[in-house]
Short mmCIF file of C-alpha atoms in Angstrom, two decimals:
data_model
loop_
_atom_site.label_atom_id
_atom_site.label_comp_id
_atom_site.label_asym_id
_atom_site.label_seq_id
_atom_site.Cartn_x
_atom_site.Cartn_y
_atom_site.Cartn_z
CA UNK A 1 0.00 0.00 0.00
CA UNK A 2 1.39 3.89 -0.96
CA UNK A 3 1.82 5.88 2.30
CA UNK A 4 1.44 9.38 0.69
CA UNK A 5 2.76 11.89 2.93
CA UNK A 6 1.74 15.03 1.40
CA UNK A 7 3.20 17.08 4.47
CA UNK A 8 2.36 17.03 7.16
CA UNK A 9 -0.34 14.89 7.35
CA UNK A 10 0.72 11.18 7.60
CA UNK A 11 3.79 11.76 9.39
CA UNK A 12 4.18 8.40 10.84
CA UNK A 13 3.83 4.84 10.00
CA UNK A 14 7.61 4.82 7.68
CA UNK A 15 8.46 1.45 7.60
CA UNK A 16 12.46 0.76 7.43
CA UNK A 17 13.85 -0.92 4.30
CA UNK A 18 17.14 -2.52 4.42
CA UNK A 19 19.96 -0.86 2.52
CA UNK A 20 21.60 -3.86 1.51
CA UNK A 21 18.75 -4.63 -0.33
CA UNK A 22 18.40 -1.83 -2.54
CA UNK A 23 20.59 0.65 -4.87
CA UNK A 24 20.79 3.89 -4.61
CA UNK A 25 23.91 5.02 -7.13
CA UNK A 26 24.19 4.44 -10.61
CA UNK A 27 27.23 3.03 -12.81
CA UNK A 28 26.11 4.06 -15.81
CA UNK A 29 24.14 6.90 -17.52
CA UNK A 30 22.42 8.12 -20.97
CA UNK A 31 23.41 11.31 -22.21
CA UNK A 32 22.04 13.40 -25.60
CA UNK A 33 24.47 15.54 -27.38
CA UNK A 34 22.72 19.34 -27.58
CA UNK A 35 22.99 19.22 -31.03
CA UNK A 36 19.57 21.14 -31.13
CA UNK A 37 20.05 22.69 -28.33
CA UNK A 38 18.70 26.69 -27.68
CA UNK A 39 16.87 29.00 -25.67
CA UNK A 40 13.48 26.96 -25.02
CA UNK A 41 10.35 30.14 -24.57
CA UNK A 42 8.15 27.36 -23.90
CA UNK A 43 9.78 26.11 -20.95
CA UNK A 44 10.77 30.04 -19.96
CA UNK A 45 6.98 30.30 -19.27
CA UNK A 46 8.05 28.35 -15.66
CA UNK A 47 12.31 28.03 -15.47
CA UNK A 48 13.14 31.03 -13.42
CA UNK A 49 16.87 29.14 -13.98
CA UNK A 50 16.73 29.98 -17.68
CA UNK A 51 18.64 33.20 -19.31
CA UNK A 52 19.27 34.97 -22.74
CA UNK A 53 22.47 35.26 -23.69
CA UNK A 54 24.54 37.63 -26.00
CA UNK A 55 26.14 34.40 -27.86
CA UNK A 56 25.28 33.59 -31.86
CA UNK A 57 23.55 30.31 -32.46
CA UNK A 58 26.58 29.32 -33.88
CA UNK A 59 28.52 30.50 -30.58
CA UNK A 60 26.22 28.63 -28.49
CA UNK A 61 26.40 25.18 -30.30
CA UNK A 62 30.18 25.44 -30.61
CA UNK A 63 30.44 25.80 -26.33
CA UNK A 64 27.45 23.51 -25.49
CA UNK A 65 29.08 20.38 -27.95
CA UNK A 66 32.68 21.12 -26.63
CA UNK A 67 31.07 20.84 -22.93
CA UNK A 68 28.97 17.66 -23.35
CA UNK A 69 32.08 16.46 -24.67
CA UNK A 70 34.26 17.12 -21.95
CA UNK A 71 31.48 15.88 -19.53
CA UNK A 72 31.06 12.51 -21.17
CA UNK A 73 35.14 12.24 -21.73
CA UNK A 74 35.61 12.62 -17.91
CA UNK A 75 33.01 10.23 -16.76
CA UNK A 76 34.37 7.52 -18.62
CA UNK A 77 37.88 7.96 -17.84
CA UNK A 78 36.58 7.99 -13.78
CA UNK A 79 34.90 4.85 -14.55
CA UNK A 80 31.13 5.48 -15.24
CA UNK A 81 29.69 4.08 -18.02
CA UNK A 82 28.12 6.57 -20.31
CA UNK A 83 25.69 5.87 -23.00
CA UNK A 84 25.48 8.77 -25.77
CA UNK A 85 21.78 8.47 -27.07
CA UNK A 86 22.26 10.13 -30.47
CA UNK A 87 18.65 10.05 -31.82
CA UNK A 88 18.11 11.19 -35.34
CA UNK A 89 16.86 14.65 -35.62
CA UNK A 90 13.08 15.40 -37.04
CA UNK A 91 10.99 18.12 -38.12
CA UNK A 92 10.43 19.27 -34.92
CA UNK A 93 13.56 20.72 -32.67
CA UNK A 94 13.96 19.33 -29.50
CA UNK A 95 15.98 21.93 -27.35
CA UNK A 96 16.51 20.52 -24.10
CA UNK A 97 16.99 16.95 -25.13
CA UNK A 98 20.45 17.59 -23.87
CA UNK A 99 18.45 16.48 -20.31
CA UNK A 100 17.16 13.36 -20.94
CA UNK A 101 16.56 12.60 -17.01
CA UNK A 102 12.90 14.73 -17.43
CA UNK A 103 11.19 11.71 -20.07
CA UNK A 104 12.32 8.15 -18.62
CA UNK A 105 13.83 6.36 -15.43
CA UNK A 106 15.03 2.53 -14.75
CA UNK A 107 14.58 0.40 -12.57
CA UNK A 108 17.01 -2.63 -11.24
CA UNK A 109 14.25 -5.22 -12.23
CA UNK A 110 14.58 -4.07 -15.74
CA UNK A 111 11.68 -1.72 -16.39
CA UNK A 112 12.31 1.56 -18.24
CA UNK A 113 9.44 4.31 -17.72
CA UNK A 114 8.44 6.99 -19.81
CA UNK A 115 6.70 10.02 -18.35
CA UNK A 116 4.48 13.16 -19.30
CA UNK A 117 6.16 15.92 -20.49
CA UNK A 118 4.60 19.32 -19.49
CA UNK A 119 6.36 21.47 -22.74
CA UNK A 120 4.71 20.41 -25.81
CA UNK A 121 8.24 20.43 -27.41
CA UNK A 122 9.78 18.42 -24.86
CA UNK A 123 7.18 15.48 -25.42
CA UNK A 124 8.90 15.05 -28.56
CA UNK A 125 12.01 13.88 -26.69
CA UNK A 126 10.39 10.86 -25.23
CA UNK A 127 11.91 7.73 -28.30
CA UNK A 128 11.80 4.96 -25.94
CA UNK A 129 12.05 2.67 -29.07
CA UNK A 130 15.12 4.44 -29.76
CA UNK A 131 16.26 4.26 -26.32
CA UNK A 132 16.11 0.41 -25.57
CA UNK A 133 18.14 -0.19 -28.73
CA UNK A 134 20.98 2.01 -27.07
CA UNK A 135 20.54 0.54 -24.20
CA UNK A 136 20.88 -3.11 -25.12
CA UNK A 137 23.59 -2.23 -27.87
CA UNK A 138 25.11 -0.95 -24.42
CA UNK A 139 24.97 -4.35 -22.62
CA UNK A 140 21.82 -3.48 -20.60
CA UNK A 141 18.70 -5.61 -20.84
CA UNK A 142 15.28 -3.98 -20.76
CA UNK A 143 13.04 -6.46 -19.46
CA UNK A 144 9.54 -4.33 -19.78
CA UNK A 145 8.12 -1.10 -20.58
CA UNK A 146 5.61 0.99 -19.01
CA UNK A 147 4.60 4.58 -19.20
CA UNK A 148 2.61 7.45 -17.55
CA UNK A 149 2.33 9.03 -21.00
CA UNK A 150 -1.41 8.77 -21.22
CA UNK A 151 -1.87 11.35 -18.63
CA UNK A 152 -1.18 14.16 -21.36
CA UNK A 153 -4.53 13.53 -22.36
CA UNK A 154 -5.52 15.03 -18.76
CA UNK A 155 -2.65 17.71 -19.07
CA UNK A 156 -1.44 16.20 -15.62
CA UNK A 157 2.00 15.80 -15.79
CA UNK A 158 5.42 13.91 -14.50
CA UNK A 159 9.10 15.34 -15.42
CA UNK A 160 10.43 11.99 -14.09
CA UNK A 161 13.64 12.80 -11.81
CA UNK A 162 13.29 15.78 -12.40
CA UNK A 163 10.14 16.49 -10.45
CA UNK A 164 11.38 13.10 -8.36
CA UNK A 165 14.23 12.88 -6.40
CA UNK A 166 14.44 9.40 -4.66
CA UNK A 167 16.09 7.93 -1.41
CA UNK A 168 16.09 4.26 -2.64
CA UNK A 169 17.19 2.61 0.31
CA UNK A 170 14.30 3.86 2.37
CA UNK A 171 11.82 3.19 -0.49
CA UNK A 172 10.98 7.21 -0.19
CA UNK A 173 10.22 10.03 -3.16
CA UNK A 174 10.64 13.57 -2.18
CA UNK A 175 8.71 15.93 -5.01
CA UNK A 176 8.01 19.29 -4.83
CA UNK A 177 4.60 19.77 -6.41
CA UNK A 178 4.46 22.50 -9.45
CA UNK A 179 2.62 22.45 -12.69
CA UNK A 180 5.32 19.77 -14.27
CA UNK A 181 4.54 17.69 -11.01
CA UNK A 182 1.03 16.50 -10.52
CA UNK A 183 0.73 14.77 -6.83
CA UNK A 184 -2.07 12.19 -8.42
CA UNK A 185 0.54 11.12 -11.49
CA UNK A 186 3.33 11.06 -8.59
CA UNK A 187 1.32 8.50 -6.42
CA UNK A 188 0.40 6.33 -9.40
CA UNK A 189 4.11 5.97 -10.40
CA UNK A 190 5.21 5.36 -6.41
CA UNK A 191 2.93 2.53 -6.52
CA UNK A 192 3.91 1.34 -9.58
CA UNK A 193 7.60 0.96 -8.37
CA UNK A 194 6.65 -0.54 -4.94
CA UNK A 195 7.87 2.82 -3.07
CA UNK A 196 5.44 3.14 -0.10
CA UNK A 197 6.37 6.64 0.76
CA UNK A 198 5.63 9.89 -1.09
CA UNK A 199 6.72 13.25 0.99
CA UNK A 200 5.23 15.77 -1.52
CA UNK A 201 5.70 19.79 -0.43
CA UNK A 202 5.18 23.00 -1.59
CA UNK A 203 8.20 25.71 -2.74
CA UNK A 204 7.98 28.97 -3.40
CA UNK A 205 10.30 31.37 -4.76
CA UNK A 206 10.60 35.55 -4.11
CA UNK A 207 8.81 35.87 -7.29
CA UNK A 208 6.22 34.07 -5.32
CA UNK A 209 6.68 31.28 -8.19
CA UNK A 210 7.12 27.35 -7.34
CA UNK A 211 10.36 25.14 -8.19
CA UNK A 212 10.01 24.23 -11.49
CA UNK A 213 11.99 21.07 -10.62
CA UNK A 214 12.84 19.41 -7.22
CA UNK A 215 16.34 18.22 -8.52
CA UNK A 216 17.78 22.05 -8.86
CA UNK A 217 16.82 22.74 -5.12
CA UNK A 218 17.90 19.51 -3.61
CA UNK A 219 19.51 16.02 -4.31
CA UNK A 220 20.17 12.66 -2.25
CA UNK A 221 22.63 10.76 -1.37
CA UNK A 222 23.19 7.50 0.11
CA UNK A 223 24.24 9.19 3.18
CA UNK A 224 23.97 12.82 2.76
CA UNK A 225 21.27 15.67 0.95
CA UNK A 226 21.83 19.11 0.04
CA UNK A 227 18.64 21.16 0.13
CA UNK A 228 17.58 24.84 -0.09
CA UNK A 229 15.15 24.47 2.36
CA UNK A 230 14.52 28.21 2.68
CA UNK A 231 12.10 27.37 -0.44
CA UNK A 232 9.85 25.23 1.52
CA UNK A 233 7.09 26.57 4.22
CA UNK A 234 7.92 26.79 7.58
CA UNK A 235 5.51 24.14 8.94
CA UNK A 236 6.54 21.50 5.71
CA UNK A 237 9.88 22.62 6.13
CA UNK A 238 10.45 20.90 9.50
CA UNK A 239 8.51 17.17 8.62
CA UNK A 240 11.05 17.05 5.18
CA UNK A 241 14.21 18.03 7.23
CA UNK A 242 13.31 15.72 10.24
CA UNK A 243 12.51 12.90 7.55
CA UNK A 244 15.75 13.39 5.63
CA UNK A 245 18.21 13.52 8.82
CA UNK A 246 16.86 10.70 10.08
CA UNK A 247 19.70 8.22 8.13
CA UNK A 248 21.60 11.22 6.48
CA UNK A 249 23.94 14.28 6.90
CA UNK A 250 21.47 17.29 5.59
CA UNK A 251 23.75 19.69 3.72
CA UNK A 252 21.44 23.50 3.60
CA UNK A 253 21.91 25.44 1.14
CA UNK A 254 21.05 29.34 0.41
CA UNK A 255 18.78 30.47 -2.11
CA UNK A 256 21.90 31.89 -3.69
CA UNK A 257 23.62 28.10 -3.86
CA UNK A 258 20.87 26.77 -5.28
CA UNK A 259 20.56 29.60 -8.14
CA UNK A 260 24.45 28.29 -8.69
CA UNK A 261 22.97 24.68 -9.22
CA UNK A 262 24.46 23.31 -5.82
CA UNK A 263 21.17 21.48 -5.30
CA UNK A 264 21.46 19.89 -8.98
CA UNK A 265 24.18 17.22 -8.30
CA UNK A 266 24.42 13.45 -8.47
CA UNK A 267 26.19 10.80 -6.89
CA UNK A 268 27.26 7.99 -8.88
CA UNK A 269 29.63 5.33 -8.39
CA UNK A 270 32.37 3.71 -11.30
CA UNK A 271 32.36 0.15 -11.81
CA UNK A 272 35.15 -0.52 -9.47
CA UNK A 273 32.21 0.84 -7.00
CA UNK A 274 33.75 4.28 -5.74
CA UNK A 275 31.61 6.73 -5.35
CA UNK A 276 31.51 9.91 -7.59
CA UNK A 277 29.68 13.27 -6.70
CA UNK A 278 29.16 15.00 -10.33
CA UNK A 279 28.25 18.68 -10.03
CA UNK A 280 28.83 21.90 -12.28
CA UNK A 281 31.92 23.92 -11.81
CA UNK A 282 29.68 26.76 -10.78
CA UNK A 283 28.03 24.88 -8.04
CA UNK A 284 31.43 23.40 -7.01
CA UNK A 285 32.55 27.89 -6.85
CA UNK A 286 29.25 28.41 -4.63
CA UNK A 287 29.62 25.73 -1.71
CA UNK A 288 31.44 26.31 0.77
CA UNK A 289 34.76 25.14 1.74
CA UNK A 290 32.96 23.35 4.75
CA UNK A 291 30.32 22.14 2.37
CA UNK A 292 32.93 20.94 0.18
CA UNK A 293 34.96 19.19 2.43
CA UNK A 294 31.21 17.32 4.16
CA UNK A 295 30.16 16.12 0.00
CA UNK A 296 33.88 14.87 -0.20
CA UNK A 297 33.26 12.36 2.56
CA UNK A 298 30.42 10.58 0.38
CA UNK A 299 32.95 10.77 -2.95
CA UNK A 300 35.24 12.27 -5.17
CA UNK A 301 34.27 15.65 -6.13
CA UNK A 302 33.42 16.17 -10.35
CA UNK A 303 32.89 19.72 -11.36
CA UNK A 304 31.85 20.11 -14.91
CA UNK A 305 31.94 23.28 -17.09
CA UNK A 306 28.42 23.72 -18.35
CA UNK A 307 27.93 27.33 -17.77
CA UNK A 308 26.32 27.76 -21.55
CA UNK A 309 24.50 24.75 -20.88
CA UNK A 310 23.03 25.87 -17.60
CA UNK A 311 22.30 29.79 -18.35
CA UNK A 312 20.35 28.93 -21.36
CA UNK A 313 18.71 26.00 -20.57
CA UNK A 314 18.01 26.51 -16.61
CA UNK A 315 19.52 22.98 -15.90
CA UNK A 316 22.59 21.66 -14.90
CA UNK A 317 24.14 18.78 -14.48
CA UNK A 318 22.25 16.75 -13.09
CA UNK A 319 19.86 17.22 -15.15
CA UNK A 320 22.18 15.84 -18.16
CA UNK A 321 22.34 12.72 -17.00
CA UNK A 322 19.92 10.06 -17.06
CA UNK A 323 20.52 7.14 -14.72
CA UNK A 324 20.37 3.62 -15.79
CA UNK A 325 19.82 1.01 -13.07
CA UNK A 326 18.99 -1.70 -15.50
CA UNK A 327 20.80 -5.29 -14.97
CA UNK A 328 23.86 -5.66 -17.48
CA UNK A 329 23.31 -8.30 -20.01
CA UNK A 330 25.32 -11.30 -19.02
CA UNK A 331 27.88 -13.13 -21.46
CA UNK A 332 27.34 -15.94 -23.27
CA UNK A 333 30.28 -18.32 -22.51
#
């Protein structure tokens, strides 16, 4: 049975899940080149995070390539598997397909999902056709599909792990509702993955706007968050902190830090098993030395140069990188 905990009602009843038997980091991701990538007005409409810059279209191609490049170069040489999903391109431009995390998710069973998109453009992103055959020509094996897609029809909406942002071992999804995040879609998918615990909030920023995205105000760790909790209410506030310390280190950050993208970080680990922290080089500037030295307990520090990336398209790292927990295909002897 789901436990929603739209807070603070339901604030008891949690039951413990055993981290041995459940992953929380990644070993291997999909990234999408930006070869289409621009200033997206549709997604402007709600992506306070999102800027116009002085550069040509030319200008802005040249830096975005040249840091994708870097990103997916440095990955691999720390020992994370990347897989570059290179879709053809259509009629329509897809933009933002440089973050494929917003359309699909995976699961350790073998499921890939597929999810609403709230930006009519973006919906164009979701190929999951496309995406199984990179998977498997990856050595990944996608066992089933499923998706939430059908909800467009009731303009309710899902930007995946984007909107989500999951503590696997304790079975728990953290989602700040906003338009891209609709709290009946989010407790349909919990129950669909078997994760009995949904602690949905509200944000709100000085503009008196929401978060367009949980993942750029906070992100989890297997034993640590950062969050700008300064977004949340007061009385919601307290019931997500006092949830998230309860097995982690809680890293706060200021509104400031999170308009730097220090909430919009992953933690990975290489197939040796080390654990990775991948951020952007501007987030890695705003934290702290403090903060710096608590994130390097839980792994070795990656700071990525995506500033074009990140003015333009109001996402950051994070954001470009789409985890994979599917099972790798086993050889054939």
């Amino acid at each position: 049975m789901l436990l929603h905990e739209s807070v603070p009602q339901n604030a008891h009843g949690k039951e413990e899940s055993t981290q041995s038997a459940l992953r929380h980091t990644a070993n291997c991701v999909v990234m999408v080149p930006p070869k289409e990538f621009r200033f997206n007005e549709e997604t402007a409409q709600d992506n306070e995070f999102q800027h116009q810059v002085s550069l040509t279209q030319e200008e802005v191609s040249h830096n975005t390539m040249a840091e994708f490049s870097a990103m997916v170069e440095t990955l691999r040489k720390e020992g994370v598997q990347v897989v570059e999903f290179d879709y053809p391109q259509s009629d329509i431009t897809t933009p933002d397909a440089v973050f494929p995390n917003n359309w699909f998710s995976t699961t350790p069973e073998g499921t890939l999902y597929t999810f609403p998109m709230a930006c009519e453009n973006r919906q164009h992103e979701v190929r999951p056709g496309a995406l199984v055959a990179a998977l498997v020509q990856a050595g990944r094996e996608v066992h089933q599909q499923d998706s939430l897609t059908e909800y467009l029809n009731e303009e309710a909406y899902l930007e995946s792990t984007g909107v989500m942002v999951f503590d696997h071992f304790n079975k728990t999804v953290y989602a700040a509702l906003s338009q891209r995040c609709d709290r009946l879609v989010l407790e349909d998918y919990a129950k669909r993955i078997g994760y009995d615990r949904v602690i949905s909030f509200q944000t709100r920023l000085p503009s008196g706007a929401p978060i367009y995205h949980t993942n750029v105000m906070m992100a989890v760790g297997e034993q640590f968050c950062v969050i700008c909790d300064e977004v949340i209410p007061e009385f919601e506030r307290r019931f997500v902190l006092k949830s998230l310390a309860k097995d982690k280190q809680v890293i706060s950050i200021s509104l400031e830090q999170m308009n730097q993208f220090c909430g919009n970080i992953l933690q990975l680990e290489t197939v040796r098993g080390d654990k990775v922290i991948a951020m952007s080089q501007s987030a890695y500037d705003a934290f702290s030395p403090a903060q710096r030295n608590q994130l390097a307990t839980h792994g070795k520090l990656l700071p990525f140069d995506v500033s074009t990336i990140e003015s333009i398209g109001g996402g950051s790292v994070r954001c470009m990188l789409g985890e994979v927990f599917l099972p790798s295909r086993k050889a054939v002897l």
